[in-house]
JSON list of C-alpha atoms and ligand atoms in Angstrom, two decimals:
[
{"chain": "A", "resi": 1, "resn": "UNK", "atom": "CA", "xyz": [-18.27, -2.60, -13.91]},
{"chain": "A", "resi": 2, "resn": "UNK", "atom": "CA", "xyz": [-22.48, -3.92, -13.11]},
{"chain": "A", "resi": 3, "resn": "UNK", "atom": "CA", "xyz": [-23.49, -2.29, -16.44]},
{"chain": "A", "resi": 4, "resn": "UNK", "atom": "CA", "xyz": [-25.74, -4.92, -18.48]},
{"chain": "A", "resi": 5, "resn": "UNK", "atom": "CA", "xyz": [-26.96, -5.37, -21.67]},
{"chain": "A", "resi": 6, "resn": "UNK", "atom": "CA", "xyz": [-29.26, -8.22, -22.37]},
{"chain": "A", "resi": 7, "resn": "UNK", "atom": "CA", "xyz": [-30.92, -7.99, -25.63]},
{"chain": "A", "resi": 8, "resn": "UNK", "atom": "CA", "xyz": [-33.06, -9.74, -27.85]},
{"chain": "A", "resi": 9, "resn": "UNK", "atom": "CA", "xyz": [-32.99, -8.97, -31.53]},
{"chain": "A", "resi": 10, "resn": "UNK", "atom": "CA", "xyz": [-36.25, -10.36, -33.60]},
{"chain": "A", "resi": 11, "resn": "UNK", "atom": "CA", "xyz": [-37.29, -10.57, -37.21]},
{"chain": "A", "resi": 12, "resn": "UNK", "atom": "CA", "xyz": [-38.30, -12.31, -39.78]},
{"chain": "A", "resi": 13, "resn": "UNK", "atom": "CA", "xyz": [-35.83, -15.21, -41.66]},
{"chain": "A", "resi": 14, "resn": "UNK", "atom": "CA", "xyz": [-33.99, -12.73, -43.91]},
{"chain": "A", "resi": 15, "resn": "UNK", "atom": "CA", "xyz": [-34.14, -9.49, -42.12]},
{"chain": "A", "resi": 16, "resn": "UNK", "atom": "CA", "xyz": [-30.53, -9.57, -41.31]},
{"chain": "A", "resi": 17, "resn": "UNK", "atom": "CA", "xyz": [-30.36, -9.96, -37.33]},
{"chain": "A", "resi": 18, "resn": "UNK", "atom": "CA", "xyz": [-27.68, -12.77, -37.83]},
{"chain": "A", "resi": 19, "resn": "UNK", "atom": "CA", "xyz": [-25.41, -9.90, -39.15]},
{"chain": "A", "resi": 20, "resn": "UNK", "atom": "CA", "xyz": [-26.72, -7.32, -37.02]},
{"chain": "A", "resi": 21, "resn": "UNK", "atom": "CA", "xyz": [-26.26, -9.60, -33.59]},
{"chain": "A", "resi": 22, "resn": "UNK", "atom": "CA", "xyz": [-22.93, -10.04, -34.08]},
{"chain": "A", "resi": 23, "resn": "UNK", "atom": "CA", "xyz": [-22.21, -6.53, -34.68]},
{"chain": "A", "resi": 24, "resn": "UNK", "atom": "CA", "xyz": [-24.16, -5.02, -31.54]},
{"chain": "A", "resi": 25, "resn": "UNK", "atom": "CA", "xyz": [-22.63, -7.98, -29.75]},
{"chain": "A", "resi": 26, "resn": "UNK", "atom": "CA", "xyz": [-19.00, -6.66, -30.91]},
{"chain": "A", "resi": 27, "resn": "UNK", "atom": "CA", "xyz": [-19.94, -3.13, -29.75]},
{"chain": "A", "resi": 28, "resn": "UNK", "atom": "CA", "xyz": [-21.00, -4.29, -26.21]},
{"chain": "A", "resi": 29, "resn": "UNK", "atom": "CA", "xyz": [-18.40, -7.04, -25.41]},
{"chain": "A", "resi": 30, "resn": "UNK", "atom": "CA", "xyz": [-21.47, -9.48, -24.76]},
{"chain": "A", "resi": 31, "resn": "UNK", "atom": "CA", "xyz": [-21.66, -13.22, -26.60]},
{"chain": "A", "resi": 32, "resn": "UNK", "atom": "CA", "xyz": [-24.09, -13.80, -29.32]},
{"chain": "A", "resi": 33, "resn": "UNK", "atom": "CA", "xyz": [-26.25, -16.67, -28.45]},
{"chain": "A", "resi": 34, "resn": "UNK", "atom": "CA", "xyz": [-28.32, -18.37, -31.79]},
{"chain": "A", "resi": 35, "resn": "UNK", "atom": "CA", "xyz": [-30.03, -21.40, -31.40]},
{"chain": "A", "resi": 36, "resn": "UNK", "atom": "CA", "xyz": [-29.88, -21.44, -35.03]},
{"chain": "A", "resi": 37, "resn": "UNK", "atom": "CA", "xyz": [-26.18, -21.59, -34.98]},
{"chain": "A", "resi": 38, "resn": "UNK", "atom": "CA", "xyz": [-26.07, -23.84, -31.79]},
{"chain": "A", "resi": 39, "resn": "UNK", "atom": "CA", "xyz": [-28.27, -26.42, -33.53]},
{"chain": "A", "resi": 40, "resn": "UNK", "atom": "CA", "xyz": [-26.20, -26.04, -37.11]},
{"chain": "A", "resi": 41, "resn": "UNK", "atom": "CA", "xyz": [-22.87, -26.44, -35.18]},
{"chain": "A", "resi": 42, "resn": "UNK", "atom": "CA", "xyz": [-24.41, -29.80, -33.58]},
{"chain": "A", "resi": 43, "resn": "UNK", "atom": "CA", "xyz": [-25.54, -30.83, -36.84]},
{"chain": "A", "resi": 44, "resn": "UNK", "atom": "CA", "xyz": [-22.19, -30.47, -38.45]},
{"chain": "A", "resi": 45, "resn": "UNK", "atom": "CA", "xyz": [-20.72, -31.70, -35.55]},
{"chain": "A", "resi": 46, "resn": "UNK", "atom": "CA", "xyz": [-22.40, -35.22, -35.42]},
{"chain": "A", "resi": 47, "resn": "UNK", "atom": "CA", "xyz": [-23.69, -34.87, -32.10]},
{"chain": "A", "resi": 48, "resn": "UNK", "atom": "CA", "xyz": [-26.64, -36.60, -30.30]},
{"chain": "A", "resi": 49, "resn": "UNK", "atom": "CA", "xyz": [-28.32, -33.09, -30.01]},
{"chain": "A", "resi": 50, "resn": "UNK", "atom": "CA", "xyz": [-27.23, -32.67, -34.03]},
{"chain": "A", "resi": 51, "resn": "UNK", "atom": "CA", "xyz": [-28.89, -36.10, -34.28]},
{"chain": "A", "resi": 52, "resn": "UNK", "atom": "CA", "xyz": [-31.97, -35.17, -32.49]},
{"chain": "A", "resi": 53, "resn": "UNK", "atom": "CA", "xyz": [-32.99, -31.81, -34.54]},
{"chain": "A", "resi": 54, "resn": "UNK", "atom": "CA", "xyz": [-31.40, -32.64, -37.95]},
{"chain": "A", "resi": 55, "resn": "UNK", "atom": "CA", "xyz": [-35.01, -33.66, -39.32]},
{"chain": "A", "resi": 56, "resn": "UNK", "atom": "CA", "xyz": [-36.86, -31.17, -37.32]},
{"chain": "A", "resi": 57, "resn": "UNK", "atom": "CA", "xyz": [-34.35, -28.19, -38.54]},
{"chain": "A", "resi": 58, "resn": "UNK", "atom": "CA", "xyz": [-34.54, -29.20, -42.13]},
{"chain": "A", "resi": 59, "resn": "UNK", "atom": "CA", "xyz": [-38.41, -29.17, -42.30]},
{"chain": "A", "resi": 60, "resn": "UNK", "atom": "CA", "xyz": [-38.18, -25.70, -40.97]},
{"chain": "A", "resi": 61, "resn": "UNK", "atom": "CA", "xyz": [-40.23, -27.15, -38.06]},
{"chain": "A", "resi": 62, "resn": "UNK", "atom": "CA", "xyz": [-39.90, -25.59, -34.68]},
{"chain": "A", "resi": 63, "resn": "UNK", "atom": "CA", "xyz": [-37.37, -27.94, -32.25]},
{"chain": "A", "resi": 64, "resn": "UNK", "atom": "CA", "xyz": [-39.03, -28.59, -29.47]},
{"chain": "A", "resi": 65, "resn": "UNK", "atom": "CA", "xyz": [-39.46, -25.98, -26.57]},
{"chain": "A", "resi": 66, "resn": "UNK", "atom": "CA", "xyz": [-38.22, -27.61, -23.54]},
{"chain": "A", "resi": 67, "resn": "UNK", "atom": "CA", "xyz": [-35.22, -28.96, -25.22]},
{"chain": "A", "resi": 68, "resn": "UNK", "atom": "CA", "xyz": [-34.45, -25.63, -26.69]},
{"chain": "A", "resi": 69, "resn": "UNK", "atom": "CA", "xyz": [-35.03, -23.69, -23.54]},
{"chain": "A", "resi": 70, "resn": "UNK", "atom": "CA", "xyz": [-32.77, -25.96, -21.44]},
{"chain": "A", "resi": 71, "resn": "UNK", "atom": "CA", "xyz": [-29.68, -25.51, -24.19]},
{"chain": "A", "resi": 72, "resn": "UNK", "atom": "CA", "xyz": [-30.16, -21.60, -23.75]},
{"chain": "A", "resi": 73, "resn": "UNK", "atom": "CA", "xyz": [-30.74, -21.96, -20.19]},
{"chain": "A", "resi": 74, "resn": "UNK", "atom": "CA", "xyz": [-26.92, -23.98, -20.37]},
{"chain": "A", "resi": 75, "resn": "UNK", "atom": "CA", "xyz": [-25.32, -21.20, -22.72]},
{"chain": "A", "resi": 76, "resn": "UNK", "atom": "CA", "xyz": [-26.68, -18.48, -20.57]},
{"chain": "A", "resi": 77, "resn": "UNK", "atom": "CA", "xyz": [-25.08, -20.02, -17.58]},
{"chain": "A", "resi": 78, "resn": "UNK", "atom": "CA", "xyz": [-21.45, -19.76, -19.14]},
{"chain": "A", "resi": 79, "resn": "UNK", "atom": "CA", "xyz": [-19.75, -16.85, -17.21]},
{"chain": "A", "resi": 80, "resn": "UNK", "atom": "CA", "xyz": [-19.05, -14.61, -20.41]},
{"chain": "A", "resi": 81, "resn": "UNK", "atom": "CA", "xyz": [-22.52, -14.24, -20.48]},
{"chain": "A", "resi": 82, "resn": "UNK", "atom": "CA", "xyz": [-23.04, -12.87, -16.99]},
{"chain": "A", "resi": 83, "resn": "UNK", "atom": "CA", "xyz": [-23.23, -9.21, -17.56]},
{"chain": "A", "resi": 84, "resn": "UNK", "atom": "CA", "xyz": [-25.32, -9.97, -21.00]},
{"chain": "A", "resi": 85, "resn": "UNK", "atom": "CA", "xyz": [-25.32, -11.17, -24.09]},
{"chain": "A", "resi": 86, "resn": "UNK", "atom": "CA", "xyz": [-27.76, -10.84, -27.72]},
{"chain": "A", "resi": 87, "resn": "UNK", "atom": "CA", "xyz": [-30.47, -13.99, -27.72]},
{"chain": "A", "resi": 88, "resn": "UNK", "atom": "CA", "xyz": [-30.60, -14.23, -31.90]},
{"chain": "A", "resi": 89, "resn": "UNK", "atom": "CA", "xyz": [-33.73, -16.92, -32.70]},
{"chain": "A", "resi": 90, "resn": "UNK", "atom": "CA", "xyz": [-35.05, -17.22, -28.91]},
{"chain": "A", "resi": 91, "resn": "UNK", "atom": "CA", "xyz": [-37.69, -16.86, -27.88]},
{"chain": "A", "resi": 92, "resn": "UNK", "atom": "CA", "xyz": [-39.87, -17.67, -30.58]},
{"chain": "A", "resi": 93, "resn": "UNK", "atom": "CA", "xyz": [-43.05, -18.57, -29.21]},
{"chain": "A", "resi": 94, "resn": "UNK", "atom": "CA", "xyz": [-44.84, -17.62, -26.31]},
{"chain": "A", "resi": 95, "resn": "UNK", "atom": "CA", "xyz": [-43.86, -20.86, -24.43]},
{"chain": "A", "resi": 96, "resn": "UNK", "atom": "CA", "xyz": [-40.22, -20.10, -24.52]},
{"chain": "A", "resi": 97, "resn": "UNK", "atom": "CA", "xyz": [-41.31, -16.22, -23.62]},
{"chain": "A", "resi": 98, "resn": "UNK", "atom": "CA", "xyz": [-42.49, -17.53, -20.40]},
{"chain": "A", "resi": 99, "resn": "UNK", "atom": "CA", "xyz": [-38.93, -20.31, -20.15]},
{"chain": "A", "resi": 100, "resn": "UNK", "atom": "CA", "xyz": [-37.06, -17.77, -20.58]},
{"chain": "A", "resi": 101, "resn": "UNK", "atom": "CA", "xyz": [-39.04, -15.08, -18.07]},
{"chain": "A", "resi": 102, "resn": "UNK", "atom": "CA", "xyz": [-38.72, -17.69, -15.65]},
{"chain": "A", "resi": 103, "resn": "UNK", "atom": "CA", "xyz": [-35.05, -18.63, -15.94]},
{"chain": "A", "resi": 104, "resn": "UNK", "atom": "CA", "xyz": [-34.02, -14.66, -15.94]},
{"chain": "A", "resi": 105, "resn": "UNK", "atom": "CA", "xyz": [-36.75, -13.92, -13.38]},
{"chain": "A", "resi": 106, "resn": "UNK", "atom": "CA", "xyz": [-34.62, -16.58, -10.98]},
{"chain": "A", "resi": 107, "resn": "UNK", "atom": "CA", "xyz": [-31.40, -14.45, -11.41]},
{"chain": "A", "resi": 108, "resn": "UNK", "atom": "CA", "xyz": [-33.20, -11.32, -10.66]},
{"chain": "A", "resi": 109, "resn": "UNK", "atom": "CA", "xyz": [-32.64, -10.24, -14.40]},
{"chain": "A", "resi": 110, "resn": "UNK", "atom": "CA", "xyz": [-34.56, -9.31, -17.26]},
{"chain": "A", "resi": 111, "resn": "UNK", "atom": "CA", "xyz": [-33.93, -8.32, -21.29]},
{"chain": "A", "resi": 112, "resn": "UNK", "atom": "CA", "xyz": [-33.45, -4.79, -21.12]},
{"chain": "A", "resi": 113, "resn": "UNK", "atom": "CA", "xyz": [-34.49, -4.17, -25.04]},
{"chain": "A", "resi": 114, "resn": "UNK", "atom": "CA", "xyz": [-35.86, -5.96, -27.86]},
{"chain": "A", "resi": 115, "resn": "UNK", "atom": "CA", "xyz": [-34.81, -5.08, -31.03]},
{"chain": "A", "resi": 116, "resn": "UNK", "atom": "CA", "xyz": [-37.43, -5.87, -34.28]},
{"chain": "A", "resi": 117, "resn": "UNK", "atom": "CA", "xyz": [-35.61, -5.72, -37.34]},
{"chain": "A", "resi": 118, "resn": "UNK", "atom": "CA", "xyz": [-38.41, -4.66, -39.66]},
{"chain": "A", "resi": 119, "resn": "UNK", "atom": "CA", "xyz": [-38.23, -5.85, -43.03]},
{"chain": "A", "resi": 120, "resn": "UNK", "atom": "CA", "xyz": [-41.38, -6.86, -45.80]},
{"chain": "A", "resi": 121, "resn": "UNK", "atom": "CA", "xyz": [-42.42, -10.46, -46.49]},
{"chain": "A", "resi": 122, "resn": "UNK", "atom": "CA", "xyz": [-41.21, -9.79, -50.33]},
{"chain": "A", "resi": 123, "resn": "UNK", "atom": "CA", "xyz": [-37.80, -8.60, -49.20]},
{"chain": "A", "resi": 124, "resn": "UNK", "atom": "CA", "xyz": [-37.14, -11.47, -46.50]},
{"chain": "A", "resi": 125, "resn": "UNK", "atom": "CA", "xyz": [-37.99, -13.50, -49.31]},
{"chain": "A", "resi": 126, "resn": "UNK", "atom": "CA", "xyz": [-35.74, -12.32, -52.00]},
{"chain": "A", "resi": 127, "resn": "UNK", "atom": "CA", "xyz": [-32.71, -12.16, -49.64]},
{"chain": "A", "resi": 128, "resn": "UNK", "atom": "CA", "xyz": [-33.05, -15.71, -48.58]},
{"chain": "A", "resi": 129, "resn": "UNK", "atom": "CA", "xyz": [-33.16, -17.01, -51.77]},
{"chain": "A", "resi": 130, "resn": "UNK", "atom": "CA", "xyz": [-29.51, -15.33, -52.60]},
{"chain": "A", "resi": 131, "resn": "UNK", "atom": "CA", "xyz": [-28.46, -16.62, -49.07]},
{"chain": "A", "resi": 132, "resn": "UNK", "atom": "CA", "xyz": [-29.81, -20.26, -50.33]},
{"chain": "A", "resi": 133, "resn": "UNK", "atom": "CA", "xyz": [-27.24, -20.00, -53.45]},
{"chain": "A", "resi": 134, "resn": "UNK", "atom": "CA", "xyz": [-24.79, -18.62, -51.27]},
{"chain": "A", "resi": 135, "resn": "UNK", "atom": "CA", "xyz": [-24.72, -20.80, -48.41]},
{"chain": "A", "resi": 136, "resn": "UNK", "atom": "CA", "xyz": [-26.37, -24.01, -49.21]},
{"chain": "A", "resi": 137, "resn": "UNK", "atom": "CA", "xyz": [-28.45, -24.16, -46.18]},
{"chain": "A", "resi": 138, "resn": "UNK", "atom": "CA", "xyz": [-30.62, -27.48, -45.76]},
{"chain": "A", "resi": 139, "resn": "UNK", "atom": "CA", "xyz": [-33.82, -25.31, -44.96]},
{"chain": "A", "resi": 140, "resn": "UNK", "atom": "CA", "xyz": [-33.56, -22.45, -47.35]},
{"chain": "A", "resi": 141, "resn": "UNK", "atom": "CA", "xyz": [-35.46, -24.16, -50.13]},
{"chain": "A", "resi": 142, "resn": "UNK", "atom": "CA", "xyz": [-38.83, -22.38, -51.49]},
{"chain": "A", "resi": 143, "resn": "UNK", "atom": "CA", "xyz": [-40.68, -24.71, -49.15]},
{"chain": "A", "resi": 144, "resn": "UNK", "atom": "CA", "xyz": [-38.83, -24.14, -46.33]},
{"chain": "A", "resi": 145, "resn": "UNK", "atom": "CA", "xyz": [-38.65, -20.27, -46.34]},
{"chain": "A", "resi": 146, "resn": "UNK", "atom": "CA", "xyz": [-42.20, -20.14, -46.51]},
{"chain": "A", "resi": 147, "resn": "UNK", "atom": "CA", "xyz": [-42.93, -22.75, -44.19]},
{"chain": "A", "resi": 148, "resn": "UNK", "atom": "CA", "xyz": [-40.71, -20.36, -41.65]},
{"chain": "A", "resi": 149, "resn": "UNK", "atom": "CA", "xyz": [-42.02, -17.34, -42.88]},
{"chain": "A", "resi": 150, "resn": "UNK", "atom": "CA", "xyz": [-45.73, -18.52, -41.94]},
{"chain": "A", "resi": 151, "resn": "UNK", "atom": "CA", "xyz": [-44.21, -19.97, -38.26]},
{"chain": "A", "resi": 152, "resn": "UNK", "atom": "CA", "xyz": [-42.64, -16.34, -37.92]},
{"chain": "A", "resi": 153, "resn": "UNK", "atom": "CA", "xyz": [-45.97, -14.44, -38.70]},
{"chain": "A", "resi": 154, "resn": "UNK", "atom": "CA", "xyz": [-48.51, -16.66, -36.22]},
{"chain": "A", "resi": 155, "resn": "UNK", "atom": "CA", "xyz": [-45.97, -17.79, -33.50]},
{"chain": "A", "resi": 156, "resn": "UNK", "atom": "CA", "xyz": [-43.12, -15.02, -33.34]},
{"chain": "A", "resi": 157, "resn": "UNK", "atom": "CA", "xyz": [-44.75, -12.35, -34.07]},
{"chain": "A", "resi": 158, "resn": "UNK", "atom": "CA", "xyz": [-47.06, -11.83, -31.56]},
{"chain": "A", "resi": 159, "resn": "UNK", "atom": "CA", "xyz": [-44.42, -12.08, -28.52]},
{"chain": "A", "resi": 160, "resn": "UNK", "atom": "CA", "xyz": [-43.66, -8.90, -29.51]},
{"chain": "A", "resi": 161, "resn": "UNK", "atom": "CA", "xyz": [-46.79, -7.91, -28.40]},
{"chain": "A", "resi": 162, "resn": "UNK", "atom": "CA", "xyz": [-45.74, -9.36, -24.96]},
{"chain": "A", "resi": 163, "resn": "UNK", "atom": "CA", "xyz": [-42.15, -7.25, -24.80]},
{"chain": "A", "resi": 164, "resn": "UNK", "atom": "CA", "xyz": [-43.95, -4.50, -26.36]},
{"chain": "A", "resi": 165, "resn": "UNK", "atom": "CA", "xyz": [-46.50, -3.97, -23.12]},
{"chain": "A", "resi": 166, "resn": "UNK", "atom": "CA", "xyz": [-43.47, -3.77, -21.08]},
{"chain": "A", "resi": 167, "resn": "UNK", "atom": "CA", "xyz": [-42.38, -0.99, -23.28]},
{"chain": "A", "resi": 168, "resn": "UNK", "atom": "CA", "xyz": [-38.83, -2.36, -24.03]},
{"chain": "A", "resi": 169, "resn": "UNK", "atom": "CA", "xyz": [-39.48, -3.00, -28.12]},
{"chain": "A", "resi": 170, "resn": "UNK", "atom": "CA", "xyz": [-37.51, -1.18, -30.60]},
{"chain": "A", "resi": 171, "resn": "UNK", "atom": "CA", "xyz": [-38.95, -1.31, -34.09]},
{"chain": "A", "resi": 172, "resn": "UNK", "atom": "CA", "xyz": [-35.95, -0.79, -36.65]},
{"chain": "A", "resi": 173, "resn": "UNK", "atom": "CA", "xyz": [-36.27, -0.26, -40.16]},
{"chain": "A", "resi": 174, "resn": "UNK", "atom": "CA", "xyz": [-34.44, -3.03, -41.55]},
{"chain": "A", "resi": 175, "resn": "UNK", "atom": "CA", "xyz": [-34.23, -1.57, -45.19]},
{"chain": "A", "resi": 176, "resn": "UNK", "atom": "CA", "xyz": [-31.13, 0.10, -45.98]},
{"chain": "A", "resi": 177, "resn": "UNK", "atom": "CA", "xyz": [-27.29, -0.77, -45.84]},
{"chain": "A", "resi": 178, "resn": "UNK", "atom": "CA", "xyz": [-25.85, -2.95, -43.00]},
{"chain": "A", "resi": 179, "resn": "UNK", "atom": "CA", "xyz": [-24.32, 0.36, -41.88]},
{"chain": "A", "resi": 180, "resn": "UNK", "atom": "CA", "xyz": [-27.45, 2.40, -41.67]},
{"chain": "A", "resi": 181, "resn": "UNK", "atom": "CA", "xyz": [-29.05, -0.68, -40.07]},
{"chain": "A", "resi": 182, "resn": "UNK", "atom": "CA", "xyz": [-26.49, -0.80, -37.03]},
{"chain": "A", "resi": 183, "resn": "UNK", "atom": "CA", "xyz": [-26.16, 3.19, -36.92]},
{"chain": "A", "resi": 184, "resn": "UNK", "atom": "CA", "xyz": [-30.47, 3.10, -36.32]},
{"chain": "A", "resi": 185, "resn": "UNK", "atom": "CA", "xyz": [-29.83, 0.20, -33.83]},
{"chain": "A", "resi": 186, "resn": "UNK", "atom": "CA", "xyz": [-27.10, 1.64, -31.67]},
{"chain": "A", "resi": 187, "resn": "UNK", "atom": "CA", "xyz": [-29.25, 5.32, -31.48]},
{"chain": "A", "resi": 188, "resn": "UNK", "atom": "CA", "xyz": [-32.47, 3.42, -30.42]},
{"chain": "A", "resi": 189, "resn": "UNK", "atom": "CA", "xyz": [-30.37, 1.71, -27.49]},
{"chain": "A", "resi": 190, "resn": "UNK", "atom": "CA", "xyz": [-28.56, 4.87, -26.65]},
{"chain": "A", "resi": 191, "resn": "UNK", "atom": "CA", "xyz": [-31.96, 6.27, -26.07]},
{"chain": "A", "resi": 192, "resn": "UNK", "atom": "CA", "xyz": [-32.46, 3.73, -23.62]},
{"chain": "A", "resi": 193, "resn": "UNK", "atom": "CA", "xyz": [-29.40, 4.67, -22.03]},
{"chain": "A", "resi": 194, "resn": "UNK", "atom": "CA", "xyz": [-27.57, 1.47, -23.29]},
{"chain": "A", "resi": 195, "resn": "UNK", "atom": "CA", "xyz": [-24.39, 2.92, -24.63]},
{"chain": "A", "resi": 196, "resn": "UNK", "atom": "CA", "xyz": [-21.92, 1.25, -27.08]},
{"chain": "A", "resi": 197, "resn": "UNK", "atom": "CA", "xyz": [-18.96, 0.40, -24.43]},
{"chain": "A", "resi": 198, "resn": "UNK", "atom": "CA", "xyz": [-16.40, -1.64, -26.49]},
{"chain": "B", "resi": 1, "resn": "LIG", "atom": "P1", "xyz": [-34.21, -18.54, -39.49]},
{"chain": "B", "resi": 1, "resn": "LIG", "atom": "O1", "xyz": [-34.02, -17.57, -38.91]},
{"chain": "B", "resi": 1, "resn": "LIG", "atom": "O2", "xyz": [-33.93, -18.51, -40.78]},
{"chain": "B", "resi": 1, "resn": "LIG", "atom": "O3", "xyz": [-35.13, -20.02, -39.60]},
{"chain": "B", "resi": 1, "resn": "LIG", "atom": "P2", "xyz": [-32.17, -20.31, -37.68]},
{"chain": "B", "resi": 1, "resn": "LIG", "atom": "O4", "xyz": [-30.93, -19.91, -37.67]},
{"chain": "B", "resi": 1, "resn": "LIG", "atom": "O5", "xyz": [-32.73, -18.69, -36.32]},
{"chain": "B", "resi": 1, "resn": "LIG", "atom": "O6", "xyz": [-32.83, -19.93, -38.95]},
{"chain": "B", "resi": 1, "resn": "LIG", "atom": "O7", "xyz": [-33.50, -20.95, -36.85]},
{"chain": "B", "resi": 1, "resn": "LIG", "atom": "C1", "xyz": [-33.12, -22.20, -37.78]},
{"chain": "B", "resi": 1, "resn": "LIG", "atom": "C2", "xyz": [-33.88, -23.39, -37.57]},
{"chain": "B", "resi": 1, "resn": "LIG", "atom": "O8", "xyz": [-33.10, -24.02, -35.99]},
{"chain": "B", "resi": 1, "resn": "LIG", "atom": "C3", "xyz": [-35.39, -22.95, -37.36]},
{"chain": "B", "resi": 1, "resn": "LIG", "atom": "O9", "xyz": [-36.02, -23.51, -38.32]},
{"chain": "B", "resi": 1, "resn": "LIG", "atom": "C4", "xyz": [-36.04, -24.63, -36.34]},
{"chain": "B", "resi": 1, "resn": "LIG", "atom": "O10", "xyz": [-35.79, -25.40, -36.75]},
{"chain": "B", "resi": 1, "resn": "LIG", "atom": "C5", "xyz": [-34.45, -24.32, -35.32]},
{"chain": "B", "resi": 1, "resn": "LIG", "atom": "N1", "xyz": [-34.37, -23.34, -34.03]},
{"chain": "B", "resi": 1, "resn": "LIG", "atom": "C6", "xyz": [-33.77, -22.35, -34.25]},
{"chain": "B", "resi": 1, "resn": "LIG", "atom": "N2", "xyz": [-34.58, -21.59, -32.92]},
{"chain": "B", "resi": 1, "resn": "LIG", "atom": "C7", "xyz": [-35.43, -22.29, -32.85]},
{"chain": "B", "resi": 1, "resn": "LIG", "atom": "C8", "xyz": [-36.50, -22.08, -31.30]},
{"chain": "B", "resi": 1, "resn": "LIG", "atom": "N3", "xyz": [-36.46, -21.05, -30.31]},
{"chain": "B", "resi": 1, "resn": "LIG", "atom": "N4", "xyz": [-36.83, -22.71, -30.97]},
{"chain": "B", "resi": 1, "resn": "LIG", "atom": "C9", "xyz": [-37.09, -23.81, -32.00]},
{"chain": "B", "resi": 1, "resn": "LIG", "atom": "N5", "xyz": [-36.66, -24.48, -32.75]},
{"chain": "B", "resi": 1, "resn": "LIG", "atom": "C10", "xyz": [-35.21, -23.27, -33.15]}
]
C-alpha cells in the first residue's frame, strides 16, 4: 500500500490537539510526533537534551529552531513514519515551516493536510487551568499559559496563512464533545480523500 497520511494538527494550548492527534494516529495507523512529548520524556529521563531544554520549556519559551528541527527530522526518519505521521506542536513558527519543507521536499513528500483546531482564547485558558490541577505540568502556571498563548498568536497562527495558500488547511470547530470533534476531523480528512484505514 502506498497511500500516505502526512498530517499536522495545530491549535492553541488547550485546544485538545494532543487528544485528537492520538485518535487520528490510531485511526490511520501512523505515529504521533509531538515535540512537547519528546521534550518532556527527555526531561523526565534526565537526558542531555532534557537538561538543555528544561528551563526553556518551563518558561514557556520556544526551544531553538535548529535543535527542534533536528529532533523532528530524526524521528520522521524512523521506519514507522515512512507512510505518514501526525505532527503535534511542530512546526511552530515560519522558520520551522521552512525546515520541514526542506526535509519533506528532499524526500519528494509534502503535508497532506493541516488540521486547525479552533478554540477561543478564554476556553483555552479555562481548559489549561483545569489541566494544571490534573497534571501539574511545570509550564501550566497562569503566567506560563498566557506567555505560550501569546507566542501561539504571534508566531504559530501566522503559519496557517502559509499552509492556507497551499489549500491544505481544514479549520475545525474545537468546541464540543471529544467524539464530535473527532468526527469533524475525520469528515474533513475524508473530503480530501484521506479515509480511515485501520
Ligand atoms: P503546549 O502546546 O501546551 O504549549 P507542548 O507540549 O506542545 O505544549 O510544548 C511544550 C513546550 O515544549 C513549549 O512551550 C516549548 O517550550 C517546547 N516546544 C514544543 N514544541 C516546540 C517547537 N516546535 N519549537 C520550539 N519549542 C517547542
